[in-house]
């Protein structure tokens, strides 16, 4: 059994390959040849003011790669107000100010545990790559201008994925903190060889954008109705970033999955956290938009429903919930590459198998 760290994974991940692999996994999911088991969160009280312990699991199986994956997180989460907006923030409470999240990969041939690795880099990569897959099908082929709201770790994967599926003349990036947007723009201009410029407002980032991406941890909307224009494609990393008014104005809406996040809160504050107002567990648009009738990305990729059908359409990939299957897909790449390059620590398999019938 192989153990990998984020430091190992950083040398293994290639965004174009991740986009292509996720596209293949979505296609198999759309034809019924892959399986996703929806996310579940357990929430209980924590000793820190305003915080909870969140225990999260999601899983999926991709037979084409011979991989099943389980992703789990043990997080201390709180919702501080930054500016005038609450943000969902994880607190690194483990020794050394570290977070707790991991992915386990199993063989669909033998059932054996093959690998375990930190989920951090894989997490942002699978979100970015899924947005890239959606943009490949939903954005105009001639999209040349990208607007990006946010400069955090999710934004990094988003700009890489968008540049993997479209060739941009200009990328405009906004963050409320000038130093953050200037650093981000300089770093990714060098890395991607693209003209990336920091701008002072979200409206300026959205102006003239063919694709508009919001990649923040904001609990309030970031994409405003006035940002929309014919032919635009929009996407986000949280359901809270796209308000109902925007969702009602788009011409073609696609979601990552119909299945909601199942939350199991203890009484008191765990059942009252902001996620139940406009976040992972509930939003104002739920019940007002018939999501069961909205196409899922897997259906678009499998071509059982149409993608973009006209240059004037406003399209939206509402990425309000992830899939365990994404970790099986990204994990298959990570595991194969690590084995090929001899990375990681190998532990005897007998510690993870047993002769006793479970």
mmCIF file of C-alpha atoms in Angstrom:
data_model
loop_
_atom_site.group_PDB
_atom_site.id
_atom_site.type_symbol
_atom_site.label_atom_id
_atom_site.label_comp_id
_atom_site.label_asym_id
_atom_site.label_seq_id
_atom_site.Cartn_x
_atom_site.Cartn_y
_atom_site.Cartn_z
ATOM 1 C CA UNK A 1 0.000 0.000 0.000
ATOM 2 C CA UNK A 2 1.335 3.388 -1.038
ATOM 3 C CA UNK A 3 1.230 6.582 1.053
ATOM 4 C CA UNK A 4 1.577 9.938 -0.719
ATOM 5 C CA UNK A 5 1.692 13.509 0.556
ATOM 6 C CA UNK A 6 0.623 16.777 -1.052
ATOM 7 C CA UNK A 7 4.309 17.403 -1.749
ATOM 8 C CA UNK A 8 4.435 14.176 -3.787
ATOM 9 C CA UNK A 9 1.194 14.949 -5.572
ATOM 10 C CA UNK A 10 2.311 18.436 -6.553
ATOM 11 C CA UNK A 11 4.955 16.872 -8.806
ATOM 12 C CA UNK A 12 2.443 14.464 -10.365
ATOM 13 C CA UNK A 13 -0.576 16.610 -11.252
ATOM 14 C CA UNK A 14 -0.950 17.939 -14.790
ATOM 15 C CA UNK A 15 -4.133 19.961 -15.333
ATOM 16 C CA UNK A 16 -4.759 19.090 -19.033
ATOM 17 C CA UNK A 17 -4.434 15.388 -18.169
ATOM 18 C CA UNK A 18 -6.765 15.836 -15.172
ATOM 19 C CA UNK A 19 -9.394 17.538 -17.354
ATOM 20 C CA UNK A 20 -9.195 14.712 -19.925
ATOM 21 C CA UNK A 21 -9.419 12.027 -17.233
ATOM 22 C CA UNK A 22 -12.388 13.649 -15.520
ATOM 23 C CA UNK A 23 -14.107 14.029 -18.883
ATOM 24 C CA UNK A 24 -13.754 10.274 -19.442
ATOM 25 C CA UNK A 25 -15.084 9.533 -15.949
ATOM 26 C CA UNK A 26 -18.094 11.834 -16.450
ATOM 27 C CA UNK A 27 -18.810 10.114 -19.770
ATOM 28 C CA UNK A 28 -18.836 6.698 -18.084
ATOM 29 C CA UNK A 29 -20.995 8.098 -15.287
ATOM 30 C CA UNK A 30 -23.439 9.380 -17.893
ATOM 31 C CA UNK A 31 -23.682 5.971 -19.573
ATOM 32 C CA UNK A 32 -24.130 4.145 -16.264
ATOM 33 C CA UNK A 33 -20.677 2.559 -16.199
ATOM 34 C CA UNK A 34 -19.381 4.446 -13.158
ATOM 35 C CA UNK A 35 -20.874 5.092 -9.730
ATOM 36 C CA UNK A 36 -20.972 8.054 -7.352
ATOM 37 C CA UNK A 37 -22.022 7.841 -3.697
ATOM 38 C CA UNK A 38 -23.185 11.285 -2.508
ATOM 39 C CA UNK A 39 -21.513 13.374 0.134
ATOM 40 C CA UNK A 40 -22.601 13.124 3.766
ATOM 41 C CA UNK A 41 -21.659 15.533 6.572
ATOM 42 C CA UNK A 42 -21.981 14.990 10.307
ATOM 43 C CA UNK A 43 -21.884 18.178 12.426
ATOM 44 C CA UNK A 44 -21.328 18.334 16.177
ATOM 45 C CA UNK A 45 -20.393 21.045 18.653
ATOM 46 C CA UNK A 46 -16.784 22.174 19.116
ATOM 47 C CA UNK A 47 -15.184 23.985 22.065
ATOM 48 C CA UNK A 48 -14.173 26.969 19.898
ATOM 49 C CA UNK A 49 -16.733 29.817 19.679
ATOM 50 C CA UNK A 50 -18.858 29.604 16.545
ATOM 51 C CA UNK A 51 -17.133 26.428 15.323
ATOM 52 C CA UNK A 52 -18.270 22.876 14.697
ATOM 53 C CA UNK A 53 -16.574 19.575 13.980
ATOM 54 C CA UNK A 54 -17.591 18.501 10.465
ATOM 55 C CA UNK A 55 -17.014 14.885 9.449
ATOM 56 C CA UNK A 56 -17.448 14.530 5.694
ATOM 57 C CA UNK A 57 -17.375 11.522 3.375
ATOM 58 C CA UNK A 58 -17.926 10.983 -0.347
ATOM 59 C CA UNK A 59 -16.993 8.098 -2.602
ATOM 60 C CA UNK A 60 -17.173 6.748 -6.126
ATOM 61 C CA UNK A 61 -16.079 3.892 -8.343
ATOM 62 C CA UNK A 62 -14.624 4.048 -11.852
ATOM 63 C CA UNK A 63 -14.241 0.503 -13.261
ATOM 64 C CA UNK A 64 -12.482 1.701 -16.432
ATOM 65 C CA UNK A 65 -9.524 2.721 -14.252
ATOM 66 C CA UNK A 66 -10.028 -0.129 -11.784
ATOM 67 C CA UNK A 67 -10.278 2.378 -8.933
ATOM 68 C CA UNK A 68 -12.801 3.092 -6.177
ATOM 69 C CA UNK A 69 -12.160 6.115 -3.949
ATOM 70 C CA UNK A 70 -13.257 7.272 -0.512
ATOM 71 C CA UNK A 71 -12.580 10.895 0.435
ATOM 72 C CA UNK A 72 -13.012 11.888 4.068
ATOM 73 C CA UNK A 73 -12.433 15.041 6.058
ATOM 74 C CA UNK A 74 -12.343 15.737 9.770
ATOM 75 C CA UNK A 75 -12.614 19.540 9.932
ATOM 76 C CA UNK A 76 -13.063 22.274 12.493
ATOM 77 C CA UNK A 77 -15.126 24.886 10.637
ATOM 78 C CA UNK A 78 -16.315 28.391 11.509
ATOM 79 C CA UNK A 79 -17.899 31.285 9.631
ATOM 80 C CA UNK A 80 -16.124 34.606 10.354
ATOM 81 C CA UNK A 81 -17.395 37.812 8.766
ATOM 82 C CA UNK A 82 -14.829 39.259 6.358
ATOM 83 C CA UNK A 83 -15.793 42.743 5.208
ATOM 84 C CA UNK A 84 -19.568 42.466 5.225
ATOM 85 C CA UNK A 85 -19.815 38.812 4.193
ATOM 86 C CA UNK A 86 -19.521 35.596 6.197
ATOM 87 C CA UNK A 87 -16.925 33.133 4.905
ATOM 88 C CA UNK A 88 -16.665 29.391 5.445
ATOM 89 C CA UNK A 89 -13.223 28.834 6.945
ATOM 90 C CA UNK A 90 -11.540 25.656 8.179
ATOM 91 C CA UNK A 91 -9.319 26.029 11.245
ATOM 92 C CA UNK A 92 -6.068 24.011 11.194
ATOM 93 C CA UNK A 93 -6.221 22.638 14.725
ATOM 94 C CA UNK A 94 -4.024 19.542 14.475
ATOM 95 C CA UNK A 95 -0.440 19.613 15.726
ATOM 96 C CA UNK A 96 1.646 21.992 13.650
ATOM 97 C CA UNK A 97 -1.471 23.925 12.522
ATOM 98 C CA UNK A 98 -2.412 21.251 9.999
ATOM 99 C CA UNK A 99 -5.682 20.088 8.400
ATOM 100 C CA UNK A 100 -7.138 16.587 8.256
ATOM 101 C CA UNK A 101 -8.331 15.175 4.950
ATOM 102 C CA UNK A 102 -7.422 12.093 2.980
ATOM 103 C CA UNK A 103 -8.348 9.924 0.021
ATOM 104 C CA UNK A 104 -8.250 6.122 0.016
ATOM 105 C CA UNK A 105 -7.981 4.281 -3.312
ATOM 106 C CA UNK A 106 -9.148 0.687 -3.633
ATOM 107 C CA UNK A 107 -8.815 -1.837 -6.448
ATOM 108 C CA UNK A 108 -12.135 -2.782 -8.060
ATOM 109 C CA UNK A 109 -10.434 -6.041 -9.109
ATOM 110 C CA UNK A 110 -9.245 -7.345 -5.720
ATOM 111 C CA UNK A 111 -10.868 -4.928 -3.248
ATOM 112 C CA UNK A 112 -7.427 -4.144 -1.839
ATOM 113 C CA UNK A 113 -6.423 -0.747 -0.470
ATOM 114 C CA UNK A 114 -3.873 0.532 -2.994
ATOM 115 C CA UNK A 115 -3.025 4.030 -1.834
ATOM 116 C CA UNK A 116 -3.854 6.802 0.595
ATOM 117 C CA UNK A 117 -2.975 10.452 0.131
ATOM 118 C CA UNK A 118 -3.649 13.974 1.401
ATOM 119 C CA UNK A 119 -6.773 15.366 -0.240
ATOM 120 C CA UNK A 120 -5.744 19.050 -0.449
ATOM 121 C CA UNK A 121 -4.173 19.333 -3.898
ATOM 122 C CA UNK A 122 -6.447 16.655 -5.345
ATOM 123 C CA UNK A 123 -9.449 18.552 -3.954
ATOM 124 C CA UNK A 124 -8.800 21.848 -5.702
ATOM 125 C CA UNK A 125 -7.644 20.058 -8.873
ATOM 126 C CA UNK A 126 -10.792 17.967 -9.245
ATOM 127 C CA UNK A 127 -12.988 21.066 -8.746
ATOM 128 C CA UNK A 128 -10.990 23.037 -11.285
ATOM 129 C CA UNK A 129 -10.874 20.170 -13.760
ATOM 130 C CA UNK A 130 -14.643 19.615 -13.559
ATOM 131 C CA UNK A 131 -15.166 23.324 -14.286
ATOM 132 C CA UNK A 132 -12.811 22.894 -17.217
ATOM 133 C CA UNK A 133 -14.826 19.966 -18.545
ATOM 134 C CA UNK A 134 -18.024 22.011 -18.258
ATOM 135 C CA UNK A 135 -16.439 24.992 -20.018
ATOM 136 C CA UNK A 136 -15.239 22.747 -22.842
ATOM 137 C CA UNK A 137 -18.859 21.854 -23.609
ATOM 138 C CA UNK A 138 -20.703 25.017 -22.556
ATOM 139 C CA UNK A 139 -18.425 27.984 -23.311
ATOM 140 C CA UNK A 140 -18.117 29.434 -26.798
ATOM 141 C CA UNK A 141 -15.270 27.997 -28.861
ATOM 142 C CA UNK A 142 -14.057 31.544 -29.527
ATOM 143 C CA UNK A 143 -14.024 32.594 -25.842
ATOM 144 C CA UNK A 144 -10.974 34.854 -25.461
ATOM 145 C CA UNK A 145 -11.542 36.795 -22.231
ATOM 146 C CA UNK A 146 -11.728 35.250 -18.758
ATOM 147 C CA UNK A 147 -12.925 36.999 -15.611
ATOM 148 C CA UNK A 148 -11.952 35.445 -12.278
ATOM 149 C CA UNK A 149 -13.341 36.391 -8.864
ATOM 150 C CA UNK A 150 -11.072 35.141 -6.098
ATOM 151 C CA UNK A 151 -7.354 34.468 -5.682
ATOM 152 C CA UNK A 152 -7.348 31.616 -3.163
ATOM 153 C CA UNK A 153 -6.331 28.021 -3.683
ATOM 154 C CA UNK A 154 -9.536 27.132 -5.554
ATOM 155 C CA UNK A 155 -8.968 30.051 -7.933
ATOM 156 C CA UNK A 156 -5.532 28.663 -8.804
ATOM 157 C CA UNK A 157 -6.996 25.432 -10.179
ATOM 158 C CA UNK A 158 -9.821 27.285 -11.921
ATOM 159 C CA UNK A 159 -7.519 29.501 -13.978
ATOM 160 C CA UNK A 160 -5.325 26.521 -14.887
ATOM 161 C CA UNK A 161 -8.331 24.456 -15.987
ATOM 162 C CA UNK A 162 -9.886 27.250 -18.028
ATOM 163 C CA UNK A 163 -6.570 27.845 -19.789
ATOM 164 C CA UNK A 164 -6.413 24.103 -20.517
ATOM 165 C CA UNK A 165 -9.653 24.187 -22.552
ATOM 166 C CA UNK A 166 -9.607 27.691 -24.103
ATOM 167 C CA UNK A 167 -6.887 30.034 -25.359
ATOM 168 C CA UNK A 168 -7.356 33.453 -23.735
ATOM 169 C CA UNK A 169 -6.090 36.807 -24.878
ATOM 170 C CA UNK A 170 -6.788 38.337 -21.458
ATOM 171 C CA UNK A 171 -7.559 37.143 -17.936
ATOM 172 C CA UNK A 172 -8.769 39.716 -15.398
ATOM 173 C CA UNK A 173 -8.657 38.725 -11.737
ATOM 174 C CA UNK A 174 -10.280 40.392 -8.732
ATOM 175 C CA UNK A 175 -9.778 39.951 -5.013
ATOM 176 C CA UNK A 176 -10.748 42.485 -2.328
ATOM 177 C CA UNK A 177 -7.111 42.510 -1.203
ATOM 178 C CA UNK A 178 -4.926 44.319 -3.741
ATOM 179 C CA UNK A 179 -1.741 42.504 -2.732
ATOM 180 C CA UNK A 180 -3.411 39.123 -3.241
ATOM 181 C CA UNK A 181 -4.693 39.875 -6.742
ATOM 182 C CA UNK A 182 -1.389 41.417 -7.821
ATOM 183 C CA UNK A 183 0.610 38.423 -6.566
ATOM 184 C CA UNK A 184 -1.822 35.958 -8.153
ATOM 185 C CA UNK A 185 -1.773 37.713 -11.527
ATOM 186 C CA UNK A 186 2.016 37.877 -11.649
ATOM 187 C CA UNK A 187 2.468 34.244 -10.609
ATOM 188 C CA UNK A 188 0.007 32.749 -13.092
ATOM 189 C CA UNK A 189 0.985 35.045 -15.941
ATOM 190 C CA UNK A 190 4.446 33.501 -15.661
ATOM 191 C CA UNK A 191 3.183 29.966 -15.156
ATOM 192 C CA UNK A 192 0.596 29.949 -17.951
ATOM 193 C CA UNK A 193 2.198 32.398 -20.394
ATOM 194 C CA UNK A 194 -1.047 34.383 -20.515
ATOM 195 C CA UNK A 195 -1.847 38.073 -20.097
ATOM 196 C CA UNK A 196 -3.319 38.132 -16.569
ATOM 197 C CA UNK A 197 -4.140 41.486 -14.998
ATOM 198 C CA UNK A 198 -5.359 42.405 -11.499
ATOM 199 C CA UNK A 199 -8.413 44.664 -11.400
ATOM 200 C CA UNK A 200 -9.903 46.762 -8.612
ATOM 201 C CA UNK A 201 -13.542 45.581 -8.705
ATOM 202 C CA UNK A 202 -15.544 42.447 -9.434
ATOM 203 C CA UNK A 203 -17.524 44.379 -12.039
ATOM 204 C CA UNK A 204 -14.308 45.199 -13.889
ATOM 205 C CA UNK A 205 -13.306 41.519 -13.903
ATOM 206 C CA UNK A 206 -16.731 40.597 -15.296
ATOM 207 C CA UNK A 207 -16.794 43.359 -17.943
ATOM 208 C CA UNK A 208 -16.185 41.887 -21.381
ATOM 209 C CA UNK A 209 -15.657 38.368 -20.007
ATOM 210 C CA UNK A 210 -16.649 35.445 -22.224
ATOM 211 C CA UNK A 211 -16.222 33.140 -19.214
ATOM 212 C CA UNK A 212 -16.763 34.366 -15.648
ATOM 213 C CA UNK A 213 -15.581 32.170 -12.779
ATOM 214 C CA UNK A 214 -16.205 32.770 -9.090
ATOM 215 C CA UNK A 215 -13.834 30.840 -6.834
ATOM 216 C CA UNK A 216 -14.309 32.212 -3.330
ATOM 217 C CA UNK A 217 -15.426 30.982 0.081
ATOM 218 C CA UNK A 218 -18.109 33.680 0.299
ATOM 219 C CA UNK A 219 -21.450 32.766 1.824
ATOM 220 C CA UNK A 220 -23.139 35.587 -0.143
ATOM 221 C CA UNK A 221 -23.517 35.974 -3.931
ATOM 222 C CA UNK A 222 -20.518 37.165 -5.918
ATOM 223 C CA UNK A 223 -21.897 37.000 -9.481
ATOM 224 C CA UNK A 224 -24.472 39.768 -9.985
ATOM 225 C CA UNK A 225 -27.249 39.851 -12.614
ATOM 226 C CA UNK A 226 -25.786 42.979 -14.215
ATOM 227 C CA UNK A 227 -22.591 41.045 -15.032
ATOM 228 C CA UNK A 228 -24.413 38.799 -17.514
ATOM 229 C CA UNK A 229 -24.255 39.360 -21.264
ATOM 230 C CA UNK A 230 -25.202 37.249 -24.302
ATOM 231 C CA UNK A 231 -22.788 34.434 -25.062
ATOM 232 C CA UNK A 232 -21.228 34.354 -21.592
ATOM 233 C CA UNK A 233 -20.481 31.185 -19.636
ATOM 234 C CA UNK A 234 -20.440 31.409 -15.822
ATOM 235 C CA UNK A 235 -19.427 28.981 -13.112
ATOM 236 C CA UNK A 236 -18.550 28.885 -9.419
ATOM 237 C CA UNK A 237 -17.108 26.623 -6.752
ATOM 238 C CA UNK A 238 -19.891 27.200 -4.189
ATOM 239 C CA UNK A 239 -23.647 27.298 -4.589
ATOM 240 C CA UNK A 240 -23.810 30.480 -2.524
ATOM 241 C CA UNK A 241 -21.868 32.454 -5.155
ATOM 242 C CA UNK A 242 -24.635 32.437 -7.796
ATOM 243 C CA UNK A 243 -27.944 34.036 -6.713
ATOM 244 C CA UNK A 244 -31.417 33.025 -7.815
ATOM 245 C CA UNK A 245 -31.766 36.135 -10.022
ATOM 246 C CA UNK A 246 -28.757 35.018 -12.077
ATOM 247 C CA UNK A 247 -29.879 31.393 -12.296
ATOM 248 C CA UNK A 248 -33.257 32.519 -13.657
ATOM 249 C CA UNK A 249 -31.613 34.612 -16.375
ATOM 250 C CA UNK A 250 -29.284 32.000 -17.857
ATOM 251 C CA UNK A 251 -30.439 30.180 -20.993
ATOM 252 C CA UNK A 252 -28.779 26.837 -20.288
ATOM 253 C CA UNK A 253 -28.191 25.628 -16.736
ATOM 254 C CA UNK A 254 -26.166 22.498 -15.968
ATOM 255 C CA UNK A 255 -25.409 21.102 -12.503
ATOM 256 C CA UNK A 256 -22.717 18.747 -11.293
ATOM 257 C CA UNK A 257 -25.281 16.471 -9.645
ATOM 258 C CA UNK A 258 -28.908 16.472 -8.553
ATOM 259 C CA UNK A 259 -28.069 14.712 -5.301
ATOM 260 C CA UNK A 260 -27.994 17.140 -2.351
ATOM 261 C CA UNK A 261 -25.448 17.119 0.457
ATOM 262 C CA UNK A 262 -26.900 15.070 3.302
ATOM 263 C CA UNK A 263 -26.272 16.905 6.568
ATOM 264 C CA UNK A 264 -26.696 15.251 9.967
ATOM 265 C CA UNK A 265 -26.367 17.985 12.619
ATOM 266 C CA UNK A 266 -26.504 17.661 16.378
ATOM 267 C CA UNK A 267 -28.945 20.015 18.094
ATOM 268 C CA UNK A 268 -28.079 23.645 18.769
ATOM 269 C CA UNK A 269 -25.461 25.574 16.771
ATOM 270 C CA UNK A 270 -24.521 22.644 14.476
ATOM 271 C CA UNK A 271 -28.087 22.743 13.121
ATOM 272 C CA UNK A 272 -28.032 26.545 12.724
ATOM 273 C CA UNK A 273 -24.725 27.216 10.925
ATOM 274 C CA UNK A 274 -24.871 29.518 7.849
ATOM 275 C CA UNK A 275 -24.637 26.523 5.491
ATOM 276 C CA UNK A 276 -28.332 25.913 6.204
ATOM 277 C CA UNK A 277 -29.220 29.435 4.993
ATOM 278 C CA UNK A 278 -27.136 29.874 1.850
ATOM 279 C CA UNK A 279 -24.456 27.232 1.589
ATOM 280 C CA UNK A 280 -23.797 23.544 1.209
ATOM 281 C CA UNK A 281 -26.967 22.374 2.963
ATOM 282 C CA UNK A 282 -29.598 24.775 1.673
ATOM 283 C CA UNK A 283 -29.945 27.864 -0.540
ATOM 284 C CA UNK A 284 -32.738 30.277 -1.522
ATOM 285 C CA UNK A 285 -32.929 28.732 -5.009
ATOM 286 C CA UNK A 286 -33.689 25.235 -3.707
ATOM 287 C CA UNK A 287 -37.398 24.616 -4.188
ATOM 288 C CA UNK A 288 -37.707 27.532 -6.617
ATOM 289 C CA UNK A 289 -35.728 25.873 -9.408
ATOM 290 C CA UNK A 290 -36.707 22.323 -10.383
ATOM 291 C CA UNK A 291 -33.187 20.910 -10.223
ATOM 292 C CA UNK A 292 -34.431 17.401 -10.896
ATOM 293 C CA UNK A 293 -35.185 18.610 -14.437
ATOM 294 C CA UNK A 294 -31.836 20.372 -14.925
ATOM 295 C CA UNK A 295 -29.208 18.417 -16.914
ATOM 296 C CA UNK A 296 -26.214 17.060 -15.027
ATOM 297 C CA UNK A 297 -22.706 17.439 -16.412
ATOM 298 C CA UNK A 298 -22.441 13.691 -16.939
ATOM 299 C CA UNK A 299 -25.399 13.869 -19.346
ATOM 300 C CA UNK A 300 -23.804 16.692 -21.320
ATOM 301 C CA UNK A 301 -20.494 14.827 -21.612
ATOM 302 C CA UNK A 302 -22.252 11.584 -22.575
ATOM 303 C CA UNK A 303 -24.187 13.655 -25.147
ATOM 304 C CA UNK A 304 -27.589 12.505 -23.972
ATOM 305 C CA UNK A 305 -28.549 16.187 -23.621
ATOM 306 C CA UNK A 306 -27.319 19.143 -25.708
ATOM 307 C CA UNK A 307 -24.447 21.389 -24.686
ATOM 308 C CA UNK A 308 -24.292 24.983 -25.986
ATOM 309 C CA UNK A 309 -26.537 25.321 -29.038
ATOM 310 C CA UNK A 310 -26.023 28.986 -30.005
ATOM 311 C CA UNK A 311 -23.329 31.662 -29.645
ATOM 312 C CA UNK A 312 -25.813 33.968 -27.888
ATOM 313 C CA UNK A 313 -26.796 31.602 -25.089
ATOM 314 C CA UNK A 314 -25.822 32.429 -21.527
ATOM 315 C CA UNK A 315 -24.682 29.134 -20.019
ATOM 316 C CA UNK A 316 -24.035 28.247 -16.391
ATOM 317 C CA UNK A 317 -22.332 25.331 -14.678
ATOM 318 C CA UNK A 318 -23.733 25.423 -11.148
ATOM 319 C CA UNK A 319 -21.067 23.448 -9.317
ATOM 320 C CA UNK A 320 -22.659 23.416 -5.882
ATOM 321 C CA UNK A 321 -21.607 19.909 -4.871
ATOM 322 C CA UNK A 322 -18.671 17.631 -5.630
ATOM 323 C CA UNK A 323 -18.532 13.959 -6.510
ATOM 324 C CA UNK A 324 -16.615 11.122 -4.929
ATOM 325 C CA UNK A 325 -16.135 9.808 -8.466
ATOM 326 C CA UNK A 326 -13.897 12.814 -9.174
ATOM 327 C CA UNK A 327 -11.419 11.482 -6.606
ATOM 328 C CA UNK A 328 -11.428 8.049 -8.243
ATOM 329 C CA UNK A 329 -10.579 9.699 -11.557
ATOM 330 C CA UNK A 330 -7.880 12.068 -10.246
ATOM 331 C CA UNK A 331 -6.651 9.335 -7.904
ATOM 332 C CA UNK A 332 -6.128 6.918 -10.778
ATOM 333 C CA UNK A 333 -3.757 9.419 -12.396
ATOM 334 C CA UNK A 334 -1.916 10.140 -9.158
ATOM 335 C CA UNK A 335 -1.466 6.453 -8.284
ATOM 336 C CA UNK A 336 -0.258 5.405 -11.739
ATOM 337 C CA UNK A 337 2.188 8.313 -11.945
ATOM 338 C CA UNK A 338 3.542 7.726 -8.437
ATOM 339 C CA UNK A 339 4.118 4.028 -9.164
ATOM 340 C CA UNK A 340 5.878 4.856 -12.412
ATOM 341 C CA UNK A 341 8.169 7.389 -10.733
ATOM 342 C CA UNK A 342 8.731 5.460 -7.517
ATOM 343 C CA UNK A 343 7.319 8.164 -5.235
ATOM 344 C CA UNK A 344 5.769 7.718 -1.817
ATOM 345 C CA UNK A 345 6.175 5.333 1.093
ATOM 346 C CA UNK A 346 5.208 1.675 0.686
ATOM 347 C CA UNK A 347 3.682 -0.101 3.700
ATOM 348 C CA UNK A 348 3.132 -3.858 3.861
ATOM 349 C CA UNK A 349 -0.334 -4.786 2.626
ATOM 350 C CA UNK A 350 -0.908 -7.148 5.580
ATOM 351 C CA UNK A 351 -1.588 -4.129 7.791
ATOM 352 C CA UNK A 352 -4.630 -3.281 5.659
ATOM 353 C CA UNK A 353 -6.019 -6.751 4.899
ATOM 354 C CA UNK A 354 -7.247 -9.496 7.205
ATOM 355 C CA UNK A 355 -7.898 -13.241 7.336
ATOM 356 C CA UNK A 356 -10.979 -12.755 9.541
ATOM 357 C CA UNK A 357 -14.235 -12.550 7.575
ATOM 358 C CA UNK A 358 -15.580 -9.022 8.175
#
